[in-house]
mmCIF file of C-alpha atoms in Angstrom:
data_model
loop_
_atom_site.group_PDB
_atom_site.id
_atom_site.type_symbol
_atom_site.label_atom_id
_atom_site.label_comp_id
_atom_site.label_asym_id
_atom_site.label_seq_id
_atom_site.Cartn_x
_atom_site.Cartn_y
_atom_site.Cartn_z
ATOM 1 C CA UNK A 13 57.286 -105.807 -48.761
ATOM 2 C CA UNK A 14 60.481 -105.026 -50.615
ATOM 3 C CA UNK A 15 62.292 -107.911 -52.324
ATOM 4 C CA UNK A 16 65.279 -107.391 -50.002
ATOM 5 C CA UNK A 17 63.190 -107.698 -46.830
ATOM 6 C CA UNK A 18 61.272 -110.608 -48.312
ATOM 7 C CA UNK A 19 64.549 -112.425 -48.956
ATOM 8 C CA UNK A 20 65.791 -111.651 -45.438
ATOM 9 C CA UNK A 21 62.570 -113.052 -43.986
ATOM 10 C CA UNK A 22 62.888 -116.185 -46.107
ATOM 11 C CA UNK A 23 66.482 -116.714 -44.983
ATOM 12 C CA UNK A 24 65.433 -116.448 -41.330
ATOM 13 C CA UNK A 25 62.727 -119.122 -41.503
ATOM 14 C CA UNK A 26 64.742 -122.086 -40.216
ATOM 15 C CA UNK A 27 66.212 -120.031 -37.363
ATOM 16 C CA UNK A 28 62.766 -118.701 -36.479
ATOM 17 C CA UNK A 29 61.321 -122.208 -36.457
ATOM 18 C CA UNK A 30 64.147 -123.263 -34.142
ATOM 19 C CA UNK A 31 63.312 -120.323 -31.895
ATOM 20 C CA UNK A 32 59.636 -121.316 -31.758
ATOM 21 C CA UNK A 33 60.462 -124.954 -30.999
ATOM 22 C CA UNK A 34 63.070 -123.951 -28.403
ATOM 23 C CA UNK A 35 60.442 -121.896 -26.611
ATOM 24 C CA UNK A 36 58.592 -125.121 -25.862
ATOM 25 C CA UNK A 37 55.873 -124.911 -28.502
ATOM 26 C CA UNK A 38 55.232 -128.499 -29.648
ATOM 27 C CA UNK A 39 56.800 -129.273 -33.025
ATOM 28 C CA UNK A 40 53.341 -130.108 -34.374
ATOM 29 C CA UNK A 41 52.200 -126.531 -33.654
ATOM 30 C CA UNK A 42 55.455 -124.638 -34.248
ATOM 31 C CA UNK A 43 54.853 -124.280 -37.987
ATOM 32 C CA UNK A 44 51.439 -122.757 -37.311
ATOM 33 C CA UNK A 45 52.869 -120.250 -34.834
ATOM 34 C CA UNK A 46 55.565 -119.274 -37.329
ATOM 35 C CA UNK A 47 53.035 -119.003 -40.146
ATOM 36 C CA UNK A 48 50.893 -116.658 -38.032
ATOM 37 C CA UNK A 49 53.959 -114.511 -37.369
ATOM 38 C CA UNK A 50 54.887 -114.464 -41.066
ATOM 39 C CA UNK A 51 51.352 -113.462 -41.986
ATOM 40 C CA UNK A 52 51.445 -110.621 -39.463
ATOM 41 C CA UNK A 53 54.830 -109.465 -40.771
ATOM 42 C CA UNK A 54 53.709 -109.423 -44.403
ATOM 43 C CA UNK A 55 50.416 -107.672 -43.640
ATOM 44 C CA UNK A 56 51.835 -105.096 -41.236
ATOM 45 C CA UNK A 57 55.369 -104.349 -42.362
ATOM 46 C CA UNK A 58 54.547 -101.029 -44.017
ATOM 47 C CA UNK A 59 52.689 -99.790 -40.956
ATOM 48 C CA UNK A 60 54.658 -101.326 -38.082
ATOM 49 C CA UNK A 61 58.280 -101.599 -39.256
ATOM 50 C CA UNK A 62 59.826 -98.144 -39.256
ATOM 51 C CA UNK A 63 63.275 -99.130 -40.481
ATOM 52 C CA UNK A 64 66.222 -100.195 -38.415
ATOM 53 C CA UNK A 65 67.064 -103.770 -37.523
ATOM 54 C CA UNK A 66 64.631 -105.925 -39.504
ATOM 55 C CA UNK A 67 65.888 -109.147 -37.939
ATOM 56 C CA UNK A 68 65.286 -107.862 -34.399
ATOM 57 C CA UNK A 69 61.785 -106.690 -35.354
ATOM 58 C CA UNK A 70 60.969 -110.096 -36.863
ATOM 59 C CA UNK A 71 62.154 -111.875 -33.707
ATOM 60 C CA UNK A 72 59.961 -109.585 -31.601
ATOM 61 C CA UNK A 73 56.941 -110.405 -33.774
ATOM 62 C CA UNK A 74 57.645 -114.130 -33.412
ATOM 63 C CA UNK A 75 58.163 -113.710 -29.657
ATOM 64 C CA UNK A 76 54.744 -112.088 -29.320
ATOM 65 C CA UNK A 77 53.155 -114.845 -31.421
ATOM 66 C CA UNK A 78 54.693 -117.418 -29.074
ATOM 67 C CA UNK A 79 53.316 -115.521 -26.080
ATOM 68 C CA UNK A 80 49.935 -115.395 -27.811
ATOM 69 C CA UNK A 81 50.097 -119.149 -28.365
ATOM 70 C CA UNK A 82 50.702 -119.754 -24.652
ATOM 71 C CA UNK A 83 47.964 -117.313 -23.663
ATOM 72 C CA UNK A 84 45.484 -119.013 -26.007
ATOM 73 C CA UNK A 85 46.459 -122.455 -24.735
ATOM 74 C CA UNK A 86 46.654 -121.488 -21.060
ATOM 75 C CA UNK A 87 44.066 -124.121 -20.173
ATOM 76 C CA UNK A 88 46.979 -126.540 -20.343
ATOM 77 C CA UNK A 89 48.835 -125.505 -17.194
ATOM 78 C CA UNK A 90 51.594 -128.094 -17.479
ATOM 79 C CA UNK A 91 53.854 -125.603 -19.221
ATOM 80 C CA UNK A 92 53.974 -121.890 -18.541
ATOM 81 C CA UNK A 93 56.639 -119.678 -20.056
ATOM 82 C CA UNK A 94 57.877 -116.569 -18.310
ATOM 83 C CA UNK A 95 58.256 -113.529 -20.574
ATOM 84 C CA UNK A 96 61.781 -112.960 -19.247
ATOM 85 C CA UNK A 97 62.755 -116.488 -20.292
ATOM 86 C CA UNK A 98 61.332 -115.873 -23.741
ATOM 87 C CA UNK A 99 63.175 -112.528 -23.941
ATOM 88 C CA UNK A 100 66.464 -114.256 -23.086
ATOM 89 C CA UNK A 101 65.810 -116.948 -25.659
ATOM 90 C CA UNK A 102 64.944 -114.308 -28.243
ATOM 91 C CA UNK A 103 68.197 -112.419 -27.631
ATOM 92 C CA UNK A 104 70.171 -115.661 -27.813
ATOM 93 C CA UNK A 105 68.657 -116.559 -31.175
ATOM 94 C CA UNK A 106 69.058 -113.031 -32.547
ATOM 95 C CA UNK A 107 72.743 -113.033 -31.670
ATOM 96 C CA UNK A 108 73.378 -116.577 -32.797
ATOM 97 C CA UNK A 109 75.922 -116.599 -35.571
ATOM 98 C CA UNK A 110 76.652 -120.297 -35.836
ATOM 99 C CA UNK A 111 75.450 -120.425 -39.407
ATOM 100 C CA UNK A 112 77.157 -117.718 -41.351
ATOM 101 C CA UNK A 113 76.333 -117.311 -44.990
ATOM 102 C CA UNK A 114 79.638 -119.011 -45.816
ATOM 103 C CA UNK A 115 78.695 -122.070 -43.775
ATOM 104 C CA UNK A 116 75.215 -122.156 -45.263
ATOM 105 C CA UNK A 117 76.587 -121.959 -48.797
ATOM 106 C CA UNK A 118 79.061 -124.749 -48.039
ATOM 107 C CA UNK A 119 76.289 -126.915 -46.600
ATOM 108 C CA UNK A 120 74.121 -126.383 -49.686
ATOM 109 C CA UNK A 121 77.017 -127.332 -51.969
ATOM 110 C CA UNK A 122 77.802 -130.443 -49.955
ATOM 111 C CA UNK A 123 74.183 -131.574 -49.853
ATOM 112 C CA UNK A 124 74.023 -131.172 -53.624
ATOM 113 C CA UNK A 125 77.063 -133.459 -53.966
ATOM 114 C CA UNK A 126 75.398 -136.306 -52.059
ATOM 115 C CA UNK A 127 73.859 -139.165 -54.038
ATOM 116 C CA UNK A 128 70.079 -138.739 -54.335
ATOM 117 C CA UNK A 129 69.368 -141.670 -52.000
ATOM 118 C CA UNK A 130 71.608 -140.247 -49.266
ATOM 119 C CA UNK A 131 70.264 -136.715 -49.693
ATOM 120 C CA UNK A 132 66.676 -137.984 -49.506
ATOM 121 C CA UNK A 133 67.414 -139.915 -46.324
ATOM 122 C CA UNK A 134 69.168 -136.911 -44.788
ATOM 123 C CA UNK A 135 66.212 -134.650 -45.658
ATOM 124 C CA UNK A 136 63.694 -137.070 -44.162
ATOM 125 C CA UNK A 137 65.648 -137.001 -40.950
ATOM 126 C CA UNK A 138 66.562 -133.323 -40.689
ATOM 127 C CA UNK A 139 64.296 -131.304 -42.977
ATOM 128 C CA UNK A 140 61.051 -133.206 -42.514
ATOM 129 C CA UNK A 141 61.615 -134.287 -38.924
ATOM 130 C CA UNK A 142 60.944 -138.006 -39.210
ATOM 131 C CA UNK A 143 62.451 -140.063 -36.418
ATOM 132 C CA UNK A 144 65.082 -142.651 -37.248
ATOM 133 C CA UNK A 145 62.690 -145.358 -36.086
ATOM 134 C CA UNK A 146 59.950 -144.143 -38.466
ATOM 135 C CA UNK A 147 62.368 -144.111 -41.393
ATOM 136 C CA UNK A 148 63.831 -147.500 -40.455
ATOM 137 C CA UNK A 149 60.353 -149.024 -40.250
ATOM 138 C CA UNK A 150 59.304 -147.560 -43.608
ATOM 139 C CA UNK A 151 62.454 -148.894 -45.286
ATOM 140 C CA UNK A 152 62.464 -152.275 -43.575
ATOM 141 C CA UNK A 153 65.832 -151.607 -41.912
ATOM 142 C CA UNK A 154 66.934 -151.886 -38.334
ATOM 143 C CA UNK A 155 67.277 -148.742 -36.273
ATOM 144 C CA UNK A 156 70.993 -149.432 -35.740
ATOM 145 C CA UNK A 157 71.675 -149.836 -39.466
ATOM 146 C CA UNK A 158 69.871 -146.610 -40.287
ATOM 147 C CA UNK A 159 71.602 -144.721 -37.475
ATOM 148 C CA UNK A 160 74.974 -145.853 -38.829
ATOM 149 C CA UNK A 161 73.991 -144.794 -42.359
ATOM 150 C CA UNK A 162 72.929 -141.334 -41.127
ATOM 151 C CA UNK A 163 76.170 -141.072 -39.154
ATOM 152 C CA UNK A 164 78.189 -141.760 -42.308
ATOM 153 C CA UNK A 165 76.208 -139.166 -44.277
ATOM 154 C CA UNK A 166 76.738 -136.578 -41.538
ATOM 155 C CA UNK A 167 80.469 -137.323 -41.518
ATOM 156 C CA UNK A 168 80.645 -136.845 -45.305
ATOM 157 C CA UNK A 169 78.833 -133.525 -44.999
ATOM 158 C CA UNK A 170 81.089 -132.413 -42.144
ATOM 159 C CA UNK A 171 84.233 -133.304 -44.082
ATOM 160 C CA UNK A 172 82.928 -131.567 -47.192
ATOM 161 C CA UNK A 173 81.857 -128.349 -45.435
ATOM 162 C CA UNK A 174 85.105 -128.164 -43.484
ATOM 163 C CA UNK A 175 87.140 -128.474 -46.676
ATOM 164 C CA UNK A 176 85.083 -125.773 -48.404
ATOM 165 C CA UNK A 177 85.281 -123.323 -45.499
ATOM 166 C CA UNK A 178 88.980 -123.829 -44.730
#
């Protein structure tokens, strides 16, 4: 895989994970589904990707891995996903432009400006997926106090990113 395509794939990871989770795959299994897709992409890019829109091809690979996940877990009938629904979701995620590179760069800069304690708390909540209750319990704080602290951190980040973008 060329360094350029490798970098593009790396930059897509959070969006792809969001796509997998949005398709209804449980969060506990979403990383596995994405890892299977990444493995397929790396192993088969030379043979299967014939140029063109790399991002669209990657989303198609992930879509088929999601479908494979549902096929393999079809014993659990409580959730069935129609291919058309998954296609619509795939198109929506492919076209999503809410995080431009400018916004991403601003977010990275603003996170770097946060005090270590605030950044760590923010990462536990948003990067590692811990619930506020889990974090509050581990720190011996009330849920309300932690929610307020996270709210303040989010407001600082919002103010910072807005000032950098505008």
